[in-house]
Amino acid sequence: MVQKEIEVILARHLASYLATPIFIVDPEGNLLYYNEYAEAILGYRFNETGEMPVSEWGTIFQPMDKHGIPLSAEKLPLVMALESKHPTSGTICIRGLDNVLRQIEIFAFPLIGQANRFLGAIAIFWEADER
Amino acid sequence: MKVTLWGTRGSLPTPGPETARYGGNTSCVQVVGADGRVLVLDAGTGIRRLGAALPIDIPRIDILLTHLHMDHLQGLGFFRPLRTRGVQVHIWGPASVLLSLRARLARYLSPPLFPVVLRELECDLTLHQVPAQEIRIGNFRITAQLICHPDPTVGFRIVEGNASLTYMPDHEPALGSRDFSVPRDWVSGYGLARGADLLIHDAQYTQSEYAQRVGWGHSAMTQTVQFATLAGVKQLVFFHHDPSHSDRDLDRMFAEVLEQTNPSITVSPAMEGDTFDLR
Ligand SMILES: [Zn+2]
Ligand SMILES: [Zn+2]
């Protein structure tokens, strides 16, 4: 692709200004962007990781359920929103680069643009004990 | 292809002695292919004179609308081929999420804004919604892609043989790209403009005017030079002049931008009547 779609460009622009952690993926689940607040929770910087396929980001943060059982990518709210094309929410645990175990709540929704173009999905998340 | 500028002004028609040289008509550009086929980019007030200059027996015209803001649509009802029986007129333009292109056009082409409704036009009218797959009109291959401007807005890239023209009269690529500090594929319009022979692009403001109008959907001249350089175009035309800028203001702004940016590409400010031969 020579260039990202405008809805995705604007979503990144908005995310880059928000104090809410945000993840943006394309229709194949490739991670296109996560913002500064997400970097703080995940323990990785976007400039270091760059874009990542779902097989990579789905495991790099070591997602697991509340009982510590690893979650496969298709159980992640963002991937579920992508596949069902419906908003999804859920709570998972992750372990970022800093090795801290965090419980995070996630709300994910499909990104559907002009002319019904399916462009990917966006996840907003926050630490469960935080608010 | 031969490109002619019939309207170069943005936002509002601006007739008067102080704007006579760059022109007061709003956006309208004519593209004529090697086989004589005619494309019209936007239907600002410049389209009226264009309509009067076309042969009366022209069989087909394609009007490509970037968006439906008034300055890109106001001349449509006064375009002679639309009122001429037997002429095939194809209008290409963006729908919105809930309204078709027809419904959106009908908001202007109906009372009380206009006395005639769409279905009463004498021409043989066909509407096409963009963005869509690559459009083929005669030898032209046309790509329409959504770009950064309020309300659904597309830019067009028009290719005939080896010649390419990119038209983005209303565009604020700096908004979504933090002044082009992101990778190119994250810059609105980059895919349309990349390597074009001629880029006709929004350059409405000075840098200080832009600072007061971030998010309005337009560009400062310096940003337009940055964008065109990033996209590697061969020639850039500053378009969509602000109604408040007189000919003397534009002369001064243009001289200042040349001095500040020292562009490596050919740059000129759009003047009504300018023509470009691309081959
Ligand atoms: Zn405009
Ligand atoms: Zn506009």
Coordinates of C-alpha atoms and ligand atoms in Angstrom, one line a residue:
Chain A
M1 CA 0.0 0.0 0.0
V2 CA 1.5 3.4 -1.1
Q3 CA -0.5 5.3 1.6
K4 CA -2.7 4.7 4.6
E5 CA -6.4 5.5 4.2
I6 CA -7.4 8.9 5.5
E7 CA -9.6 7.6 8.3
V8 CA -6.6 5.6 9.6
I9 CA -4.3 8.7 9.3
L10 CA -6.8 10.8 11.2
A11 CA -7.3 8.1 13.8
R12 CA -3.6 8.0 14.5
H13 CA -3.5 11.8 14.6
L14 CA -6.3 11.8 17.2
A15 CA -4.7 9.0 19.2
S16 CA -1.4 10.8 19.3
Y17 CA -3.1 13.6 21.1
L18 CA -5.2 11.6 23.6
A19 CA -4.3 10.6 27.1
T20 CA -6.0 7.3 26.7
P21 CA -4.0 4.2 25.5
I22 CA -5.0 3.4 21.9
F23 CA -4.1 0.6 19.5
I24 CA -4.8 0.7 15.8
V25 CA -4.8 -2.4 13.5
D26 CA -5.5 -2.9 9.8
P27 CA -8.0 -5.4 8.4
E28 CA -5.5 -8.2 8.5
G29 CA -4.7 -7.4 12.2
N30 CA -1.3 -5.9 11.6
L31 CA -0.6 -3.4 14.3
L32 CA -0.3 0.0 12.6
Y33 CA 0.1 2.3 15.6
Y34 CA -0.1 2.7 19.4
N35 CA 0.1 6.0 21.1
E36 CA 2.3 7.3 23.9
Y37 CA 0.0 6.3 26.7
A38 CA -0.2 2.8 25.3
E39 CA 3.6 2.7 25.2
A40 CA 3.7 3.4 28.9
I41 CA 1.4 0.5 29.8
L42 CA 2.8 -2.0 27.3
G43 CA 6.4 -1.2 28.1
Y44 CA 7.4 -0.9 24.5
R45 CA 7.8 2.2 22.3
F46 CA 6.2 2.3 18.9
N47 CA 9.3 3.7 17.3
E48 CA 11.2 0.7 18.5
T49 CA 8.7 -2.0 17.5
G50 CA 7.2 -0.4 14.4
E51 CA 4.3 -2.2 12.7
M52 CA 3.8 -5.8 13.7
P53 CA 1.7 -8.7 12.4
V54 CA -0.9 -10.1 14.7
S55 CA 1.2 -13.2 15.3
E56 CA 3.8 -11.0 16.8
W57 CA 1.9 -8.4 18.8
G58 CA -0.6 -11.1 19.9
T59 CA 2.2 -12.8 21.9
I60 CA 4.8 -10.1 22.6
F61 CA 2.7 -8.7 25.5
Q62 CA 2.1 -12.2 26.8
P63 CA -1.7 -11.9 27.1
M64 CA -3.4 -14.2 29.6
D65 CA -6.7 -14.5 31.4
K66 CA -7.3 -13.6 35.1
H67 CA -6.1 -17.0 36.1
G68 CA -2.8 -16.6 34.3
I69 CA -3.7 -18.9 31.4
P70 CA -2.2 -17.7 28.1
L71 CA -4.8 -16.3 25.6
S72 CA -4.5 -17.1 21.9
A73 CA -4.8 -14.1 19.6
E74 CA -8.3 -14.8 18.5
K75 CA -9.5 -14.4 22.2
L76 CA -8.2 -10.9 22.3
P77 CA -11.0 -8.2 22.2
L78 CA -9.3 -6.3 19.4
V79 CA -9.0 -9.4 17.2
M80 CA -12.6 -10.3 18.1
A81 CA -13.8 -6.8 17.0
L82 CA -11.8 -7.2 13.8
E83 CA -13.3 -10.6 13.0
S84 CA -16.9 -10.0 14.1
K85 CA -16.9 -6.4 12.9
H86 CA -18.8 -5.5 16.1
P87 CA -17.7 -3.6 19.2
T88 CA -16.2 -5.9 21.8
S89 CA -15.0 -5.5 25.4
G90 CA -13.1 -7.6 27.8
T91 CA -10.5 -7.8 30.6
I92 CA -7.2 -9.5 30.1
C93 CA -3.8 -9.6 31.8
I94 CA -0.6 -8.7 30.1
R95 CA 3.1 -8.6 30.9
G96 CA 5.0 -5.9 29.2
L97 CA 8.7 -5.4 28.7
D98 CA 9.0 -4.2 32.3
N99 CA 7.8 -7.6 33.5
V100 CA 5.0 -6.1 35.5
L101 CA 1.7 -8.1 35.4
R102 CA -1.2 -5.7 34.6
Q103 CA -4.9 -6.3 34.4
I104 CA -6.3 -4.2 31.6
E105 CA -9.8 -3.5 30.4
I106 CA -10.2 -3.2 26.7
F107 CA -12.9 -1.8 24.5
A108 CA -12.4 -2.5 20.8
F109 CA -14.4 -1.4 17.7
P110 CA -14.2 -2.0 14.0
L111 CA -13.1 1.0 11.9
I112 CA -15.6 1.4 9.1
G113 CA -15.1 4.4 6.8
Q114 CA -16.7 6.2 4.0
A115 CA -18.5 4.0 1.4
N116 CA -18.6 1.2 4.1
R117 CA -14.9 0.5 3.6
F118 CA -13.6 -1.9 6.3
L119 CA -10.3 -0.4 7.4
G120 CA -9.3 -2.3 10.6
A121 CA -10.1 -1.8 14.3
I122 CA -9.2 0.3 17.2
A123 CA -8.8 -0.7 20.8
I124 CA -8.9 1.7 23.8
F125 CA -7.7 0.2 27.0
W126 CA -6.8 1.1 30.6
E127 CA -5.4 -0.5 33.7
A128 CA -8.2 -2.1 35.6
D129 CA -7.2 -0.8 39.0
E130 CA -6.5 2.6 37.7
R131 CA -10.0 4.2 37.5
Chain B
M1 CA -3.1 16.1 -21.9
K2 CA -3.7 19.9 -21.9
V3 CA -4.7 21.4 -18.6
T4 CA -6.5 24.8 -18.4
L5 CA -7.3 26.8 -15.2
W6 CA -10.8 28.4 -15.4
G7 CA -11.1 29.2 -11.6
T8 CA -8.3 29.4 -9.1
R9 CA -9.9 31.1 -6.1
G10 CA -10.9 29.3 -2.9
S11 CA -14.0 29.6 -0.7
L12 CA -15.9 32.5 -2.3
P13 CA -15.9 34.1 -5.8
T14 CA -13.9 37.3 -5.6
P15 CA -14.4 39.5 -8.6
G16 CA -12.9 43.0 -8.6
P17 CA -9.9 45.0 -9.9
E18 CA -7.7 43.9 -7.0
T19 CA -8.0 40.2 -8.0
A20 CA -8.3 40.5 -11.7
R21 CA -4.9 39.0 -12.5
Y22 CA -5.0 35.8 -10.5
G23 CA -8.7 35.6 -11.0
G24 CA -11.8 35.6 -8.8
N25 CA -13.6 32.5 -10.1
T26 CA -13.7 29.5 -7.8
S27 CA -12.2 26.1 -8.6
C28 CA -12.5 24.7 -12.1
V29 CA -9.9 23.0 -14.2
Q30 CA -10.3 21.6 -17.7
V31 CA -8.3 18.6 -18.9
V32 CA -8.3 17.7 -22.6
G33 CA -6.9 14.3 -23.6
A34 CA -4.9 13.5 -26.8
D35 CA -8.2 12.3 -28.3
G36 CA -10.1 15.5 -27.5
R37 CA -12.0 14.0 -24.6
V38 CA -12.8 16.6 -21.9
L39 CA -12.7 16.3 -18.1
V40 CA -13.8 19.0 -15.8
L41 CA -12.3 19.1 -12.3
D42 CA -14.8 20.8 -9.9
A43 CA -17.7 23.0 -10.8
G44 CA -16.8 26.3 -9.1
T45 CA -17.9 29.5 -10.8
G46 CA -15.1 29.2 -13.4
I47 CA -17.1 26.4 -15.1
R48 CA -19.6 28.9 -16.6
R49 CA -17.0 30.4 -19.0
L50 CA -15.6 26.9 -19.7
G51 CA -19.1 25.8 -20.7
A52 CA -19.5 28.7 -23.1
A53 CA -16.1 27.9 -24.7
L54 CA -16.9 24.2 -25.4
P55 CA -18.2 23.2 -28.8
I56 CA -22.0 23.0 -28.7
D57 CA -22.1 19.5 -30.3
I58 CA -19.6 17.9 -27.8
P59 CA -20.9 14.4 -27.2
R60 CA -19.7 13.7 -23.7
I61 CA -18.3 15.6 -20.7
D62 CA -17.1 14.1 -17.4
I63 CA -17.2 16.3 -14.3
L64 CA -15.0 15.2 -11.4
L65 CA -16.0 16.7 -8.1
T66 CA -13.5 16.6 -5.2
H67 CA -16.3 17.5 -2.7
L68 CA -19.5 19.4 -2.5
H69 CA -18.5 22.5 -0.7
M70 CA -20.2 25.5 -2.4
D71 CA -17.0 26.9 -4.0
H72 CA -16.6 23.6 -5.9
L73 CA -20.3 23.3 -6.9
Q74 CA -21.7 26.8 -7.4
G75 CA -21.2 26.9 -11.1
L76 CA -22.7 23.6 -11.9
G77 CA -26.2 24.9 -12.7
F78 CA -24.8 27.4 -15.1
F79 CA -22.7 24.9 -17.1
R80 CA -24.2 25.0 -20.6
P81 CA -23.8 21.2 -21.4
L82 CA -26.1 20.3 -18.5
R83 CA -28.9 22.3 -20.3
T84 CA -28.1 20.9 -23.7
R85 CA -30.2 18.0 -25.0
G86 CA -28.2 15.0 -26.2
V87 CA -25.0 15.7 -24.4
Q88 CA -23.9 12.9 -22.1
V89 CA -22.8 14.4 -18.8
H90 CA -21.2 12.1 -16.2
I91 CA -20.7 13.5 -12.7
W92 CA -18.2 11.7 -10.4
G93 CA -18.2 12.8 -6.7
P94 CA -18.2 11.6 -3.1
A95 CA -21.3 10.3 -1.3
S96 CA -21.5 10.6 2.4
V97 CA -22.1 7.8 4.9
L98 CA -25.9 8.2 4.7
L99 CA -26.6 10.2 1.6
S100 CA -26.0 9.3 -2.1
L101 CA -24.2 11.6 -4.4
R102 CA -27.6 12.3 -6.1
A103 CA -29.2 13.3 -2.8
R104 CA -26.3 15.5 -1.8
L105 CA -26.3 17.3 -5.2
A106 CA -30.0 17.7 -5.0
R107 CA -29.6 19.8 -1.9
Y108 CA -28.0 22.5 -4.0
L109 CA -29.9 21.9 -7.3
S110 CA -33.3 22.4 -5.9
P111 CA -35.4 25.4 -4.6
P112 CA -34.8 27.6 -2.7
L113 CA -31.1 27.5 -3.6
F114 CA -31.6 26.9 -7.4
P115 CA -34.8 27.0 -9.5
V116 CA -34.2 23.8 -11.5
V117 CA -34.1 20.3 -10.0
L118 CA -31.7 17.6 -11.2
R119 CA -34.2 15.5 -13.1
E120 CA -35.3 18.6 -15.1
L121 CA -31.8 19.1 -16.7
E122 CA -31.9 18.5 -20.5
C123 CA -28.7 16.6 -20.8
D124 CA -28.3 12.8 -20.5
L125 CA -27.0 12.7 -16.9
T126 CA -25.2 9.8 -15.1
L127 CA -23.9 10.0 -11.6
H128 CA -21.0 7.9 -10.2
Q129 CA -19.8 7.8 -6.6
V130 CA -16.2 7.9 -5.6
P131 CA -13.9 6.7 -4.2
A132 CA -14.2 3.6 -6.3
Q133 CA -11.9 1.3 -8.3
E134 CA -9.7 3.0 -10.9
I135 CA -11.9 4.9 -13.3
R136 CA -11.3 4.6 -17.0
I137 CA -12.6 7.4 -19.3
G138 CA -11.3 7.1 -22.8
N139 CA -7.5 7.0 -22.5
F140 CA -7.6 8.5 -19.0
R141 CA -6.9 6.4 -16.0
I142 CA -8.2 8.1 -12.9
T143 CA -7.7 7.4 -9.2
A144 CA -9.8 9.1 -6.6
Q145 CA -8.8 8.8 -2.9
L146 CA -10.2 10.4 0.2
I147 CA -7.9 13.1 1.6
C148 CA -7.7 15.3 4.7
H149 CA -10.4 18.0 4.5
P150 CA -13.7 18.4 6.4
D151 CA -16.6 16.4 4.9
P152 CA -15.9 13.5 2.5
T153 CA -13.3 14.9 0.0
V154 CA -11.3 13.2 -2.6
G155 CA -8.2 14.1 -4.6
F156 CA -7.7 12.9 -8.2
R157 CA -4.8 11.5 -10.0
I158 CA -5.3 11.5 -13.8
V159 CA -2.9 9.6 -16.0
E160 CA -2.8 9.5 -19.8
G161 CA 0.1 7.7 -21.4
N162 CA 3.2 9.0 -19.5
A163 CA 1.6 12.2 -18.3
S164 CA 0.2 12.5 -14.8
L165 CA -1.8 15.3 -13.1
T166 CA -2.8 15.3 -9.4
Y167 CA -5.5 17.7 -8.3
M168 CA -6.1 18.5 -4.6
P169 CA -7.6 21.9 -4.4
D170 CA -8.7 21.6 -0.7
H171 CA -6.2 19.6 1.4
E172 CA -4.5 19.9 4.8
P173 CA -1.9 17.1 4.8
A174 CA 0.0 18.8 7.7
L175 CA -2.9 18.2 10.0
G176 CA -2.8 14.4 10.1
S177 CA 1.0 14.1 9.8
R178 CA 2.4 16.5 12.4
D179 CA 4.0 18.6 9.8
F180 CA 5.3 15.7 7.8
S181 CA 7.3 14.2 10.6
V182 CA 5.7 10.8 10.0
P183 CA 6.7 8.1 7.4
R184 CA 5.4 9.1 3.9
D185 CA 2.7 6.4 3.8
W186 CA 1.0 8.2 6.8
V187 CA 0.8 11.5 4.9
S188 CA -2.7 12.2 3.4
G189 CA -2.5 12.5 -0.4
Y190 CA 1.0 11.1 -0.8
G191 CA -0.2 8.2 -2.8
L192 CA -2.0 10.4 -5.3
A193 CA 0.8 12.9 -5.7
R194 CA 3.8 10.7 -5.8
G195 CA 6.0 11.5 -8.8
A196 CA 3.2 13.5 -10.6
D197 CA 4.2 15.7 -13.5
L198 CA 1.9 18.4 -12.2
L199 CA 0.4 18.9 -8.8
I200 CA -2.4 21.5 -8.4
H201 CA -2.7 21.9 -4.7
D202 CA -4.3 24.0 -2.0
A203 CA -2.0 26.9 -0.9
Q204 CA -4.5 29.2 0.7
Y205 CA -2.6 30.7 3.6
T206 CA 0.5 32.3 4.9
Q207 CA 2.2 30.4 7.7
S208 CA 0.7 32.9 10.3
E209 CA -2.8 32.6 8.8
Y210 CA -2.6 28.8 9.0
A211 CA -1.7 29.0 12.7
Q212 CA -5.1 30.6 13.3
R213 CA -7.0 28.1 11.0
V214 CA -5.6 24.7 11.9
G215 CA -8.2 22.0 11.0
W216 CA -10.1 24.1 8.5
G217 CA -8.8 21.8 5.7
H218 CA -6.4 24.1 3.9
S219 CA -2.6 24.5 3.6
A220 CA 0.0 27.3 4.0
M221 CA 2.2 27.8 0.9
T222 CA 5.3 26.6 2.7
Q223 CA 3.5 23.3 3.7
T224 CA 2.4 22.8 0.1
V225 CA 6.1 23.1 -1.0
Q226 CA 7.0 20.6 1.7
F227 CA 4.3 18.2 0.7
A228 CA 5.1 18.5 -3.1
T229 CA 8.8 17.9 -2.4
L230 CA 8.1 14.9 -0.2
A231 CA 5.9 13.5 -3.0
G232 CA 8.6 14.1 -5.6
V233 CA 6.4 15.9 -8.1
K234 CA 7.9 17.7 -11.0
Q235 CA 5.8 20.9 -11.0
L236 CA 3.6 22.5 -8.4
V237 CA 0.8 25.0 -8.8
F238 CA -0.5 27.0 -5.8
F239 CA -4.3 26.9 -6.0
H240 CA -7.4 27.9 -4.1
H241 CA -6.3 31.5 -3.3
D242 CA -7.9 33.0 -0.2
P243 CA -10.6 35.6 -1.0
S244 CA -8.9 38.2 1.2
H245 CA -5.7 38.0 -0.8
S246 CA -5.3 40.6 -3.6
D247 CA -3.1 40.2 -6.6
R248 CA -0.4 42.2 -4.8
D249 CA -0.7 40.1 -1.6
L250 CA -0.3 36.9 -3.7
D251 CA 2.8 38.4 -5.5
R252 CA 4.3 39.2 -2.1
M253 CA 3.4 35.8 -0.5
F254 CA 4.8 33.9 -3.4
A255 CA 8.1 35.8 -3.4
E256 CA 8.4 35.2 0.4
V257 CA 7.8 31.5 0.1
L258 CA 10.3 31.1 -2.7
E259 CA 12.9 32.9 -0.6
Q260 CA 12.0 30.8 2.5
T261 CA 11.8 27.4 0.9
N262 CA 14.1 27.7 -2.1
P263 CA 12.2 24.8 -3.7
S264 CA 13.9 22.2 -5.9
I265 CA 10.8 21.9 -8.0
T266 CA 9.1 24.3 -10.4
V267 CA 6.5 26.3 -8.5
S268 CA 4.0 28.9 -9.7
P269 CA 0.8 30.5 -8.3
A270 CA -2.3 29.6 -10.3
M271 CA -3.6 32.3 -12.6
E272 CA -7.0 32.1 -14.3
G273 CA -6.3 31.1 -17.9
D274 CA -3.0 29.3 -17.2
T275 CA -2.4 26.3 -19.4
F276 CA -0.1 23.3 -19.0
D277 CA 0.9 20.8 -21.6
L278 CA 1.7 17.4 -20.1
R279 CA 3.1 14.6 -22.2
Ligands
ZN1 ZN -12.7 24.9 -1.6
ZN2 ZN -13.7 22.6 0.8

